[in-house]
PDB file of C-alpha atoms in Angstrom:
ATOM      1  CA  MET A   1     103.150  80.994  76.067  1.00  0.00           C
ATOM      2  CA  SER A   2     104.168  77.839  77.924  1.00  0.00           C
ATOM      3  CA  GLU A   3     102.180  76.595  80.897  1.00  0.00           C
ATOM      4  CA  GLU A   4     105.190  77.320  83.126  1.00  0.00           C
ATOM      5  CA  ALA A   5     105.365  80.924  81.895  1.00  0.00           C
ATOM      6  CA  VAL A   6     101.648  81.380  82.517  1.00  0.00           C
ATOM      7  CA  ASN A   7     101.959  79.987  86.049  1.00  0.00           C
ATOM      8  CA  ARG A   8     104.876  82.314  86.796  1.00  0.00           C
ATOM      9  CA  SER A   9     102.903  85.284  85.557  1.00  0.00           C
ATOM     10  CA  ILE A  10      99.851  84.602  87.744  1.00  0.00           C
ATOM     11  CA  LEU A  11     101.488  83.288  90.923  1.00  0.00           C
ATOM     12  CA  PRO A  12     102.330  86.035  93.386  1.00  0.00           C
ATOM     13  CA  PHE A  13     105.946  86.815  94.168  1.00  0.00           C
ATOM     14  CA  ILE A  14     105.037  87.051  97.844  1.00  0.00           C
ATOM     15  CA  PRO A  15     103.070  83.996  99.013  1.00  0.00           C
ATOM     16  CA  ASP A  16     101.807  85.597 102.230  1.00  0.00           C
ATOM     17  CA  HIS A  17     102.416  88.504 104.608  1.00  0.00           C
ATOM     18  CA  THR A  18     103.297  86.723 107.865  1.00  0.00           C
ATOM     19  CA  HIS A  19     105.662  89.351 109.259  1.00  0.00           C
ATOM     20  CA  LEU A  20     103.631  92.367 108.222  1.00  0.00           C
ATOM     21  CA  LEU A  21     100.340  90.945 109.554  1.00  0.00           C
ATOM     22  CA  SER A  22     102.015  89.689 112.752  1.00  0.00           C
ATOM     23  CA  ASP A  23     103.129  93.264 113.318  1.00  0.00           C
ATOM     24  CA  VAL A  24      99.613  94.653 112.951  1.00  0.00           C
ATOM     25  CA  ALA A  25      98.119  92.051 115.310  1.00  0.00           C
ATOM     26  CA  THR A  26     100.933  92.509 117.824  1.00  0.00           C
ATOM     27  CA  LEU A  27     100.489  96.264 117.928  1.00  0.00           C
ATOM     28  CA  ALA A  28      96.774  95.854 118.548  1.00  0.00           C
ATOM     29  CA  LEU A  29      97.354  93.412 121.409  1.00  0.00           C
ATOM     30  CA  ALA A  30     100.254  95.368 122.903  1.00  0.00           C
ATOM     31  CA  ARG A  31      98.283  98.604 122.962  1.00  0.00           C
ATOM     32  CA  ARG A  32      95.473  96.938 124.903  1.00  0.00           C
ATOM     33  CA  SER A  33      98.074  95.399 127.253  1.00  0.00           C
ATOM     34  CA  PHE A  34      95.865  92.743 128.780  1.00  0.00           C
ATOM     35  CA  PRO A  35      97.909  90.430 131.031  1.00  0.00           C
ATOM     36  CA  GLN A  36      96.594  87.357 129.214  1.00  0.00           C
ATOM     37  CA  HIS A  37      98.256  88.557 125.997  1.00  0.00           C
ATOM     38  CA  ARG A  38     101.782  88.727 127.474  1.00  0.00           C
ATOM     39  CA  GLN A  39     102.751  85.148 126.569  1.00  0.00           C
ATOM     40  CA  LEU A  40     101.435  85.524 123.020  1.00  0.00           C
ATOM     41  CA  LEU A  41     103.259  88.837 122.603  1.00  0.00           C
ATOM     42  CA  THR A  42     106.494  87.280 123.863  1.00  0.00           C
ATOM     43  CA  ARG A  43     106.188  84.393 121.398  1.00  0.00           C
ATOM     44  CA  THR A  44     105.354  86.759 118.532  1.00  0.00           C
ATOM     45  CA  GLY A  45     108.308  88.980 119.354  1.00  0.00           C
ATOM     46  CA  ALA A  46     110.626  85.962 119.370  1.00  0.00           C
ATOM     47  CA  PHE A  47     109.202  84.823 116.022  1.00  0.00           C
ATOM     48  CA  LEU A  48     109.684  88.239 114.426  1.00  0.00           C
ATOM     49  CA  ALA A  49     113.193  88.762 115.860  1.00  0.00           C
ATOM     50  CA  THR A  50     114.253  85.302 114.686  1.00  0.00           C
ATOM     51  CA  HIS A  51     113.221  86.116 111.126  1.00  0.00           C
ATOM     52  CA  GLN A  52     115.179  89.328 110.783  1.00  0.00           C
ATOM     53  CA  SER A  53     117.284  89.142 107.643  1.00  0.00           C
ATOM     54  CA  THR A  54     121.063  89.148 107.945  1.00  0.00           C
ATOM     55  CA  ASP A  55     121.038  92.618 106.336  1.00  0.00           C
ATOM     56  CA  GLY A  56     118.911  93.961 109.213  1.00  0.00           C
ATOM     57  CA  GLY A  57     115.565  94.166 107.432  1.00  0.00           C
ATOM     58  CA  TRP A  58     112.494  91.965 107.291  1.00  0.00           C
ATOM     59  CA  ALA A  59     110.692  90.408 104.336  1.00  0.00           C
ATOM     60  CA  PHE A  60     106.924  90.146 104.107  1.00  0.00           C
ATOM     61  CA  THR A  61     107.155  86.508 105.120  1.00  0.00           C
ATOM     62  CA  GLU A  62     109.662  83.922 106.285  1.00  0.00           C
ATOM     63  CA  ARG A  63     109.295  82.293 102.855  1.00  0.00           C
ATOM     64  CA  VAL A  64     110.840  85.286 101.038  1.00  0.00           C
ATOM     65  CA  THR A  65     114.483  86.291 101.492  1.00  0.00           C
ATOM     66  CA  GLN A  66     114.369  89.849 100.126  1.00  0.00           C
ATOM     67  CA  ALA A  67     113.786  92.408 102.877  1.00  0.00           C
ATOM     68  CA  ASP A  68     111.432  95.284 102.022  1.00  0.00           C
ATOM     69  CA  VAL A  69     110.796  98.728 103.408  1.00  0.00           C
ATOM     70  CA  GLU A  70     107.186  98.041 104.461  1.00  0.00           C
ATOM     71  CA  SER A  71     107.957  95.097 106.714  1.00  0.00           C
ATOM     72  CA  THR A  72     111.246  96.594 107.848  1.00  0.00           C
ATOM     73  CA  SER A  73     109.408  99.720 108.953  1.00  0.00           C
ATOM     74  CA  ALA A  74     106.489  97.892 110.569  1.00  0.00           C
ATOM     75  CA  VAL A  75     108.073  95.009 112.481  1.00  0.00           C
ATOM     76  CA  PRO A  76     110.217  97.222 114.749  1.00  0.00           C
ATOM     77  CA  GLU A  77     107.054  98.943 115.939  1.00  0.00           C
ATOM     78  CA  ALA A  78     105.850  95.593 117.259  1.00  0.00           C
ATOM     79  CA  LEU A  79     109.208  94.711 118.816  1.00  0.00           C
ATOM     80  CA  HIS A  80     109.385  98.108 120.486  1.00  0.00           C
ATOM     81  CA  ALA A  81     105.831  97.745 121.801  1.00  0.00           C
ATOM     82  CA  ILE A  82     106.629  94.315 123.246  1.00  0.00           C
ATOM     83  CA  ASN A  83     109.994  95.061 124.857  1.00  0.00           C
ATOM     84  CA  PRO A  84     112.415  97.658 123.441  1.00  0.00           C
ATOM     85  CA  THR A  85     115.222  96.547 125.740  1.00  0.00           C
ATOM     86  CA  ARG A  86     114.975  92.881 124.828  1.00  0.00           C
ATOM     87  CA  TYR A  87     114.962  93.665 121.107  1.00  0.00           C
ATOM     88  CA  ALA A  88     117.456  96.577 121.150  1.00  0.00           C
ATOM     89  CA  ALA A  89     119.988  94.765 118.950  1.00  0.00           C
ATOM     90  CA  ALA A  90     117.364  93.923 116.327  1.00  0.00           C
ATOM     91  CA  LEU A  91     116.047  97.469 116.406  1.00  0.00           C
ATOM     92  CA  ASN A  92     119.554  98.876 115.882  1.00  0.00           C
ATOM     93  CA  ARG A  93     120.170  96.543 112.908  1.00  0.00           C
ATOM     94  CA  ASP A  94     116.839  97.709 111.498  1.00  0.00           C
ATOM     95  CA  ARG A  95     117.806 101.385 111.750  1.00  0.00           C
ATOM     96  CA  THR A  96     121.054 100.702 109.925  1.00  0.00           C
ATOM     97  CA  TYR A  97     119.215  98.852 107.148  1.00  0.00           C
ATOM     98  CA  LEU A  98     116.650 101.636 106.736  1.00  0.00           C
ATOM     99  CA  ALA A  99     119.388 104.268 106.600  1.00  0.00           C
ATOM    100  CA  HIS A 100     120.807 102.531 103.517  1.00  0.00           C
ATOM    101  CA  LEU A 101     117.438 102.692 101.762  1.00  0.00           C
ATOM    102  CA  GLY A 102     117.185 106.472 101.936  1.00  0.00           C
ATOM    103  CA  ASP A 103     117.401 108.571  98.798  1.00  0.00           C
ATOM    104  CA  ARG A 104     118.336 112.220  98.287  1.00  0.00           C
ATOM    105  CA  GLY A 105     114.670 113.255  98.228  1.00  0.00           C
ATOM    106  CA  GLY A 106     114.049 111.873 101.721  1.00  0.00           C
ATOM    107  CA  GLY A 107     112.119 108.827 100.542  1.00  0.00           C
ATOM    108  CA  ARG A 108     112.904 105.150 100.894  1.00  0.00           C
ATOM    109  CA  ARG A 109     113.429 102.596  98.156  1.00  0.00           C
ATOM    110  CA  CYS A 110     111.332  99.445  98.443  1.00  0.00           C
ATOM    111  CA  CYS A 111     114.368  97.177  98.760  1.00  0.00           C
ATOM    112  CA  VAL A 112     118.085  97.001  98.233  1.00  0.00           C
ATOM    113  CA  GLY A 113     118.921  96.423  94.574  1.00  0.00           C
ATOM    114  CA  GLY A 114     120.344  93.041  93.687  1.00  0.00           C
ATOM    115  CA  ALA A 115     118.706  91.231  96.620  1.00  0.00           C
ATOM    116  CA  ASP A 116     117.328  87.725  96.153  1.00  0.00           C
TER     117      ASP A 116
END
């Protein structure tokens, strides 16, 4: 096996989990709703909304282009907790994306086939 093949087999497909972890931290801060967190929550919401994929979903990180069901399900929770009115358009795009991932059994596929 070539060195390149070995490196590809051990390097993770997803280099980090920026969007997913930002969601978790944002939810924790938003639920405590301390006034001193408002500016941070606003900046985090802007960051997350800016990184919504053109298909309406979110990837684990801004360094990955393929949206996935985990991030696409989690990030809207944070946006809704911050300001559902401000992020209404992003939340609607998210709902549309998730509707396309549904299967006949009521589950959700991880991602849309053929994505980058």
